[in-house]
Amino acid sequence: MDHVESVIIGGGQAGLATSYYLTRAARDHLVLEQASRPAPVWRNERWDSFTLVTPNWTFRIPGAEYQGDAPDGFMPTGEVVACFERYVERYQLPLECNRRVTSVEPAGEHRYLVRAEDHVIEADNVVVATGLFQRPKLPPAASLLSSDLTQLHSSAYRNPEALPAGAVLVVGSAQSGCQIAEELYQRGREVFLCTDGTGRAPRRYRGKDIIWWL
């Protein structure tokens, strides 16, 4: 059984940023990611035309702040993924992929046993960096709809061509719903967008992006 001072579960933005600081401090640690490459949610659960909804200048991973020539642009998902891959390589972060953690158990005072399938690691500290929104949330009513109706969560949507012919109902008018509805509309699809009473802010105000004002 191996012993590591700190184990970080998750090789996404939070896990890699934590690893960056521990690496700078020369602290013994390991990042475990169940997918085959870092940042799997960005890589596997975004549609083809996805872009950030915040300007590029807000991309501020510690040690890898945006330095490109389009600070007011919006990075597509491919560039976001490439940033994370360069991040791991540049700082030589101790990332181990294809390591699915199945349990974390107490092992005496200030010790934990981290089980990654057939591998057991003893750690003094454990950081869980798996994110908050990794499972699609579907309303119970979804199961009552006809099986003839195609239903997709936004994480499974890729492009308009992948959908069968016919009108499309987009449920949810936040960032994902609005981006997907706009793309479908621009491709000539009949689109219905479910909205609510949430207030809206303009994209730009007095020549500045709304994120600058916020």
PDB file of C-alpha atoms in Angstrom:
ATOM      1  CA  MET A   1       0.000   0.000   0.000  1.00  0.00           C
ATOM      2  CA  ASP A   2       1.369   3.391  -1.040  1.00  0.00           C
ATOM      3  CA  HIS A   3       1.379   6.441   1.209  1.00  0.00           C
ATOM      4  CA  VAL A   4       0.841   9.952  -0.181  1.00  0.00           C
ATOM      5  CA  GLU A   5       0.530  13.119   1.860  1.00  0.00           C
ATOM      6  CA  SER A   6      -2.470  14.379  -0.136  1.00  0.00           C
ATOM      7  CA  VAL A   7      -4.783  12.747  -2.657  1.00  0.00           C
ATOM      8  CA  ILE A   8      -6.908  14.899  -4.963  1.00  0.00           C
ATOM      9  CA  ILE A   9      -9.929  13.182  -6.485  1.00  0.00           C
ATOM     10  CA  GLY A  10     -10.765  14.725  -9.844  1.00  0.00           C
ATOM     11  CA  GLY A  11      -8.603  16.031 -12.688  1.00  0.00           C
ATOM     12  CA  GLY A  12     -10.728  18.990 -13.677  1.00  0.00           C
ATOM     13  CA  GLN A  13     -10.220  22.695 -13.048  1.00  0.00           C
ATOM     14  CA  ALA A  14     -10.435  22.572  -9.241  1.00  0.00           C
ATOM     15  CA  GLY A  15      -8.293  19.462  -8.868  1.00  0.00           C
ATOM     16  CA  LEU A  16      -5.559  20.685 -11.213  1.00  0.00           C
ATOM     17  CA  ALA A  17      -5.472  24.150  -9.627  1.00  0.00           C
ATOM     18  CA  THR A  18      -5.075  22.548  -6.185  1.00  0.00           C
ATOM     19  CA  SER A  19      -2.280  20.378  -7.572  1.00  0.00           C
ATOM     20  CA  TYR A  20      -0.570  23.479  -8.989  1.00  0.00           C
ATOM     21  CA  TYR A  21      -0.289  25.061  -5.539  1.00  0.00           C
ATOM     22  CA  LEU A  22       0.842  21.841  -3.877  1.00  0.00           C
ATOM     23  CA  THR A  23       3.455  21.346  -6.609  1.00  0.00           C
ATOM     24  CA  ARG A  24       4.763  24.877  -6.075  1.00  0.00           C
ATOM     25  CA  ALA A  25       5.058  24.134  -2.361  1.00  0.00           C
ATOM     26  CA  ALA A  26       6.879  20.845  -3.093  1.00  0.00           C
ATOM     27  CA  ARG A  27       4.210  18.889  -1.214  1.00  0.00           C
ATOM     28  CA  ASP A  28       3.787  15.195  -1.876  1.00  0.00           C
ATOM     29  CA  HIS A  29       0.445  14.556  -3.596  1.00  0.00           C
ATOM     30  CA  LEU A  30      -1.402  12.696  -6.343  1.00  0.00           C
ATOM     31  CA  VAL A  31      -4.342  13.578  -8.588  1.00  0.00           C
ATOM     32  CA  LEU A  32      -6.665  10.694  -9.486  1.00  0.00           C
ATOM     33  CA  GLU A  33      -8.969  11.034 -12.500  1.00  0.00           C
ATOM     34  CA  GLN A  34     -11.316   8.275 -13.609  1.00  0.00           C
ATOM     35  CA  ALA A  35     -11.288   9.346 -17.265  1.00  0.00           C
ATOM     36  CA  SER A  36      -8.446   8.694 -19.690  1.00  0.00           C
ATOM     37  CA  ARG A  37      -7.494  12.390 -19.978  1.00  0.00           C
ATOM     38  CA  PRO A  38      -7.836  15.533 -17.830  1.00  0.00           C
ATOM     39  CA  ALA A  39     -10.879  17.822 -17.837  1.00  0.00           C
ATOM     40  CA  PRO A  40     -13.291  15.073 -19.007  1.00  0.00           C
ATOM     41  CA  VAL A  41     -16.483  17.100 -18.536  1.00  0.00           C
ATOM     42  CA  TRP A  42     -15.198  19.839 -20.833  1.00  0.00           C
ATOM     43  CA  ARG A  43     -14.061  17.201 -23.308  1.00  0.00           C
ATOM     44  CA  ASN A  44     -17.040  14.833 -23.317  1.00  0.00           C
ATOM     45  CA  GLU A  45     -20.134  16.717 -22.145  1.00  0.00           C
ATOM     46  CA  ARG A  46     -20.189  19.821 -24.327  1.00  0.00           C
ATOM     47  CA  TRP A  47     -21.770  20.288 -27.745  1.00  0.00           C
ATOM     48  CA  ASP A  48     -19.690  20.896 -30.870  1.00  0.00           C
ATOM     49  CA  SER A  49     -20.227  24.672 -31.048  1.00  0.00           C
ATOM     50  CA  PHE A  50     -19.917  25.297 -27.298  1.00  0.00           C
ATOM     51  CA  THR A  51     -18.051  28.405 -26.175  1.00  0.00           C
ATOM     52  CA  LEU A  52     -17.433  29.971 -22.799  1.00  0.00           C
ATOM     53  CA  VAL A  53     -20.094  32.459 -21.764  1.00  0.00           C
ATOM     54  CA  THR A  54     -17.536  34.609 -19.957  1.00  0.00           C
ATOM     55  CA  PRO A  55     -14.845  36.598 -21.815  1.00  0.00           C
ATOM     56  CA  ASN A  56     -11.433  35.006 -22.280  1.00  0.00           C
ATOM     57  CA  TRP A  57      -9.800  37.478 -19.892  1.00  0.00           C
ATOM     58  CA  THR A  58     -11.728  35.826 -17.043  1.00  0.00           C
ATOM     59  CA  PHE A  59      -9.932  32.509 -17.706  1.00  0.00           C
ATOM     60  CA  ARG A  60      -7.647  32.672 -14.678  1.00  0.00           C
ATOM     61  CA  ILE A  61      -6.409  29.234 -13.734  1.00  0.00           C
ATOM     62  CA  PRO A  62      -3.488  29.939 -11.375  1.00  0.00           C
ATOM     63  CA  GLY A  63      -0.283  30.014 -13.366  1.00  0.00           C
ATOM     64  CA  ALA A  64      -2.095  29.880 -16.718  1.00  0.00           C
ATOM     65  CA  GLU A  65      -4.041  33.105 -17.064  1.00  0.00           C
ATOM     66  CA  TYR A  66      -5.257  33.988 -20.563  1.00  0.00           C
ATOM     67  CA  GLN A  67      -2.502  35.568 -22.663  1.00  0.00           C
ATOM     68  CA  GLY A  68      -4.024  35.398 -26.148  1.00  0.00           C
ATOM     69  CA  ASP A  69      -4.912  38.157 -28.585  1.00  0.00           C
ATOM     70  CA  ALA A  70      -8.713  37.955 -28.095  1.00  0.00           C
ATOM     71  CA  PRO A  71      -9.337  38.889 -24.450  1.00  0.00           C
ATOM     72  CA  ASP A  72     -12.950  39.858 -25.166  1.00  0.00           C
ATOM     73  CA  GLY A  73     -13.660  36.699 -27.194  1.00  0.00           C
ATOM     74  CA  PHE A  74     -15.189  33.432 -26.008  1.00  0.00           C
ATOM     75  CA  MET A  75     -13.076  30.284 -26.137  1.00  0.00           C
ATOM     76  CA  PRO A  76     -14.533  27.181 -27.800  1.00  0.00           C
ATOM     77  CA  THR A  77     -14.394  23.954 -25.845  1.00  0.00           C
ATOM     78  CA  GLY A  78     -11.423  22.600 -27.819  1.00  0.00           C
ATOM     79  CA  GLU A  79      -9.247  25.499 -26.698  1.00  0.00           C
ATOM     80  CA  VAL A  80     -10.392  25.097 -23.098  1.00  0.00           C
ATOM     81  CA  VAL A  81      -9.416  21.415 -23.120  1.00  0.00           C
ATOM     82  CA  ALA A  82      -6.047  22.242 -24.714  1.00  0.00           C
ATOM     83  CA  CYS A  83      -5.371  24.765 -21.932  1.00  0.00           C
ATOM     84  CA  PHE A  84      -5.845  22.086 -19.283  1.00  0.00           C
ATOM     85  CA  GLU A  85      -3.610  19.623 -21.116  1.00  0.00           C
ATOM     86  CA  ARG A  86      -0.829  22.195 -21.466  1.00  0.00           C
ATOM     87  CA  TYR A  87      -1.294  23.037 -17.794  1.00  0.00           C
ATOM     88  CA  VAL A  88      -0.600  19.466 -16.704  1.00  0.00           C
ATOM     89  CA  GLU A  89       2.436  19.210 -18.968  1.00  0.00           C
ATOM     90  CA  ARG A  90       3.903  22.634 -18.172  1.00  0.00           C
ATOM     91  CA  TYR A  91       3.855  22.189 -14.411  1.00  0.00           C
ATOM     92  CA  GLN A  92       4.385  18.407 -14.427  1.00  0.00           C
ATOM     93  CA  LEU A  93       1.363  17.826 -12.233  1.00  0.00           C
ATOM     94  CA  PRO A  94       1.205  14.283 -10.791  1.00  0.00           C
ATOM     95  CA  LEU A  95      -1.992  13.290 -12.587  1.00  0.00           C
ATOM     96  CA  GLU A  96      -2.952   9.627 -12.911  1.00  0.00           C
ATOM     97  CA  CYS A  97      -5.811   8.949 -15.322  1.00  0.00           C
ATOM     98  CA  ASN A  98      -7.996   5.852 -15.549  1.00  0.00           C
ATOM     99  CA  ARG A  99      -8.054   5.816 -11.745  1.00  0.00           C
ATOM    100  CA  ARG A 100     -11.662   5.620 -10.556  1.00  0.00           C
ATOM    101  CA  VAL A 101     -11.935   6.194  -6.814  1.00  0.00           C
ATOM    102  CA  THR A 102     -14.576   3.946  -5.265  1.00  0.00           C
ATOM    103  CA  SER A 103     -14.284   4.879  -1.590  1.00  0.00           C
ATOM    104  CA  VAL A 104     -12.544   7.024   1.018  1.00  0.00           C
ATOM    105  CA  GLU A 105     -12.408   5.546   4.513  1.00  0.00           C
ATOM    106  CA  PRO A 106     -10.981   6.765   7.836  1.00  0.00           C
ATOM    107  CA  ALA A 107      -7.835   4.904   8.864  1.00  0.00           C
ATOM    108  CA  GLY A 108      -6.988   6.173  12.320  1.00  0.00           C
ATOM    109  CA  GLU A 109      -6.340   9.748  13.374  1.00  0.00           C
ATOM    110  CA  HIS A 110      -5.660  12.094  10.431  1.00  0.00           C
ATOM    111  CA  ARG A 111      -5.354   9.226   7.948  1.00  0.00           C
ATOM    112  CA  TYR A 112      -7.538   7.972   5.116  1.00  0.00           C
ATOM    113  CA  LEU A 113      -7.625   4.949   2.845  1.00  0.00           C
ATOM    114  CA  VAL A 114      -8.423   5.886  -0.731  1.00  0.00           C
ATOM    115  CA  ARG A 115      -9.525   2.927  -2.836  1.00  0.00           C
ATOM    116  CA  ALA A 116      -9.144   3.297  -6.584  1.00  0.00           C
ATOM    117  CA  GLU A 117     -10.604  -0.044  -7.653  1.00  0.00           C
ATOM    118  CA  ASP A 118      -7.794  -2.562  -7.030  1.00  0.00           C
ATOM    119  CA  HIS A 119      -5.337   0.051  -5.725  1.00  0.00           C
ATOM    120  CA  VAL A 120      -5.277   1.354  -2.134  1.00  0.00           C
ATOM    121  CA  ILE A 121      -3.532   4.567  -1.117  1.00  0.00           C
ATOM    122  CA  GLU A 122      -3.020   5.831   2.428  1.00  0.00           C
ATOM    123  CA  ALA A 123      -3.271   9.621   2.637  1.00  0.00           C
ATOM    124  CA  ASP A 124      -3.039  12.297   5.310  1.00  0.00           C
ATOM    125  CA  ASN A 125      -5.350  14.619   3.361  1.00  0.00           C
ATOM    126  CA  VAL A 126      -8.045  14.077   0.741  1.00  0.00           C
ATOM    127  CA  VAL A 127      -9.432  16.778  -1.532  1.00  0.00           C
ATOM    128  CA  VAL A 128     -12.655  15.870  -3.330  1.00  0.00           C
ATOM    129  CA  ALA A 129     -12.738  17.930  -6.536  1.00  0.00           C
ATOM    130  CA  THR A 130     -15.420  16.136  -8.519  1.00  0.00           C
ATOM    131  CA  GLY A 131     -17.709  19.120  -9.102  1.00  0.00           C
ATOM    132  CA  LEU A 132     -21.362  19.748  -8.268  1.00  0.00           C
ATOM    133  CA  PHE A 133     -23.246  19.145 -11.514  1.00  0.00           C
ATOM    134  CA  GLN A 134     -21.925  15.893 -12.947  1.00  0.00           C
ATOM    135  CA  ARG A 135     -25.254  14.052 -13.089  1.00  0.00           C
ATOM    136  CA  PRO A 136     -28.087  15.167 -15.385  1.00  0.00           C
ATOM    137  CA  LYS A 137     -31.179  16.288 -13.497  1.00  0.00           C
ATOM    138  CA  LEU A 138     -34.384  15.256 -15.257  1.00  0.00           C
ATOM    139  CA  PRO A 139     -37.872  16.051 -13.945  1.00  0.00           C
ATOM    140  CA  PRO A 140     -40.073  13.048 -13.031  1.00  0.00           C
ATOM    141  CA  ALA A 141     -42.506  14.052 -15.791  1.00  0.00           C
ATOM    142  CA  ALA A 142     -39.875  13.132 -18.386  1.00  0.00           C
ATOM    143  CA  SER A 143     -40.552   9.434 -17.803  1.00  0.00           C
ATOM    144  CA  LEU A 144     -44.238   9.925 -18.643  1.00  0.00           C
ATOM    145  CA  LEU A 145     -43.592  11.171 -22.173  1.00  0.00           C
ATOM    146  CA  SER A 146     -43.922   8.903 -25.177  1.00  0.00           C
ATOM    147  CA  SER A 147     -40.902   6.812 -26.122  1.00  0.00           C
ATOM    148  CA  ASP A 148     -41.363   8.152 -29.663  1.00  0.00           C
ATOM    149  CA  LEU A 149     -40.175  11.533 -28.406  1.00  0.00           C
ATOM    150  CA  THR A 150     -36.406  11.985 -28.419  1.00  0.00           C
ATOM    151  CA  GLN A 151     -35.179  13.352 -25.086  1.00  0.00           C
ATOM    152  CA  LEU A 152     -31.627  14.577 -24.557  1.00  0.00           C
ATOM    153  CA  HIS A 153     -29.906  16.263 -21.638  1.00  0.00           C
ATOM    154  CA  SER A 154     -27.689  19.166 -22.691  1.00  0.00           C
ATOM    155  CA  SER A 155     -24.593  17.107 -21.816  1.00  0.00           C
ATOM    156  CA  ALA A 156     -25.568  14.601 -24.520  1.00  0.00           C
ATOM    157  CA  TYR A 157     -26.455  17.162 -27.208  1.00  0.00           C
ATOM    158  CA  ARG A 158     -23.817  17.597 -29.941  1.00  0.00           C
ATOM    159  CA  ASN A 159     -25.305  19.382 -32.976  1.00  0.00           C
ATOM    160  CA  PRO A 160     -28.603  19.946 -34.838  1.00  0.00           C
ATOM    161  CA  GLU A 161     -27.832  17.226 -37.387  1.00  0.00           C
ATOM    162  CA  ALA A 162     -27.804  14.611 -34.636  1.00  0.00           C
ATOM    163  CA  LEU A 163     -31.466  15.315 -33.809  1.00  0.00           C
ATOM    164  CA  PRO A 164     -34.340  13.736 -35.749  1.00  0.00           C
ATOM    165  CA  ALA A 165     -36.489  15.940 -37.961  1.00  0.00           C
ATOM    166  CA  GLY A 166     -39.184  18.097 -36.389  1.00  0.00           C
ATOM    167  CA  ALA A 167     -39.605  20.929 -33.930  1.00  0.00           C
ATOM    168  CA  VAL A 168     -37.418  21.097 -30.829  1.00  0.00           C
ATOM    169  CA  LEU A 169     -38.464  22.083 -27.315  1.00  0.00           C
ATOM    170  CA  VAL A 170     -35.575  23.386 -25.202  1.00  0.00           C
ATOM    171  CA  VAL A 171     -36.424  23.247 -21.498  1.00  0.00           C
ATOM    172  CA  GLY A 172     -34.359  25.759 -19.549  1.00  0.00           C
ATOM    173  CA  SER A 173     -33.296  29.263 -20.537  1.00  0.00           C
ATOM    174  CA  ALA A 174     -29.958  29.574 -18.775  1.00  0.00           C
ATOM    175  CA  GLN A 175     -26.605  29.558 -20.558  1.00  0.00           C
ATOM    176  CA  SER A 176     -26.814  26.058 -22.040  1.00  0.00           C
ATOM    177  CA  GLY A 177     -30.458  26.264 -23.078  1.00  0.00           C
ATOM    178  CA  CYS A 178     -30.077  29.625 -24.782  1.00  0.00           C
ATOM    179  CA  GLN A 179     -26.924  28.626 -26.670  1.00  0.00           C
ATOM    180  CA  ILE A 180     -28.526  25.421 -27.920  1.00  0.00           C
ATOM    181  CA  ALA A 181     -31.803  27.131 -28.853  1.00  0.00           C
ATOM    182  CA  GLU A 182     -29.935  29.822 -30.792  1.00  0.00           C
ATOM    183  CA  GLU A 183     -27.906  27.259 -32.714  1.00  0.00           C
ATOM    184  CA  LEU A 184     -30.997  25.248 -33.623  1.00  0.00           C
ATOM    185  CA  TYR A 185     -32.834  28.386 -34.747  1.00  0.00           C
ATOM    186  CA  GLN A 186     -29.907  29.517 -36.891  1.00  0.00           C
ATOM    187  CA  ARG A 187     -29.892  26.101 -38.580  1.00  0.00           C
ATOM    188  CA  GLY A 188     -33.511  26.541 -39.608  1.00  0.00           C
ATOM    189  CA  ARG A 189     -35.156  24.369 -36.979  1.00  0.00           C
ATOM    190  CA  GLU A 190     -38.483  25.280 -35.390  1.00  0.00           C
ATOM    191  CA  VAL A 191     -37.583  25.947 -31.752  1.00  0.00           C
ATOM    192  CA  PHE A 192     -39.618  26.487 -28.603  1.00  0.00           C
ATOM    193  CA  LEU A 193     -37.696  27.789 -25.575  1.00  0.00           C
ATOM    194  CA  CYS A 194     -39.128  27.389 -22.083  1.00  0.00           C
ATOM    195  CA  THR A 195     -38.303  30.421 -19.965  1.00  0.00           C
ATOM    196  CA  ASP A 196     -39.134  31.656 -16.492  1.00  0.00           C
ATOM    197  CA  GLY A 197     -39.268  34.966 -14.655  1.00  0.00           C
ATOM    198  CA  THR A 198     -35.538  35.184 -14.003  1.00  0.00           C
ATOM    199  CA  GLY A 199     -34.121  38.629 -14.714  1.00  0.00           C
ATOM    200  CA  ARG A 200     -31.818  39.123 -17.686  1.00  0.00           C
ATOM    201  CA  ALA A 201     -28.728  41.267 -18.077  1.00  0.00           C
ATOM    202  CA  PRO A 202     -27.452  42.744 -21.361  1.00  0.00           C
ATOM    203  CA  ARG A 203     -24.331  41.194 -22.883  1.00  0.00           C
ATOM    204  CA  ARG A 204     -22.675  44.615 -23.052  1.00  0.00           C
ATOM    205  CA  TYR A 205     -23.318  47.899 -21.241  1.00  0.00           C
ATOM    206  CA  ARG A 206     -21.643  51.247 -22.007  1.00  0.00           C
ATOM    207  CA  GLY A 207     -19.034  49.574 -24.171  1.00  0.00           C
ATOM    208  CA  LYS A 208     -18.025  46.932 -21.605  1.00  0.00           C
ATOM    209  CA  ASP A 209     -18.939  43.288 -21.245  1.00  0.00           C
ATOM    210  CA  ILE A 210     -21.427  42.776 -18.425  1.00  0.00           C
ATOM    211  CA  ILE A 211     -18.886  40.512 -16.645  1.00  0.00           C
ATOM    212  CA  TRP A 212     -16.529  43.525 -16.461  1.00  0.00           C
ATOM    213  CA  TRP A 213     -19.240  45.469 -14.619  1.00  0.00           C
ATOM    214  CA  LEU A 214     -19.997  42.566 -12.306  1.00  0.00           C
TER     215      LEU A 214
END
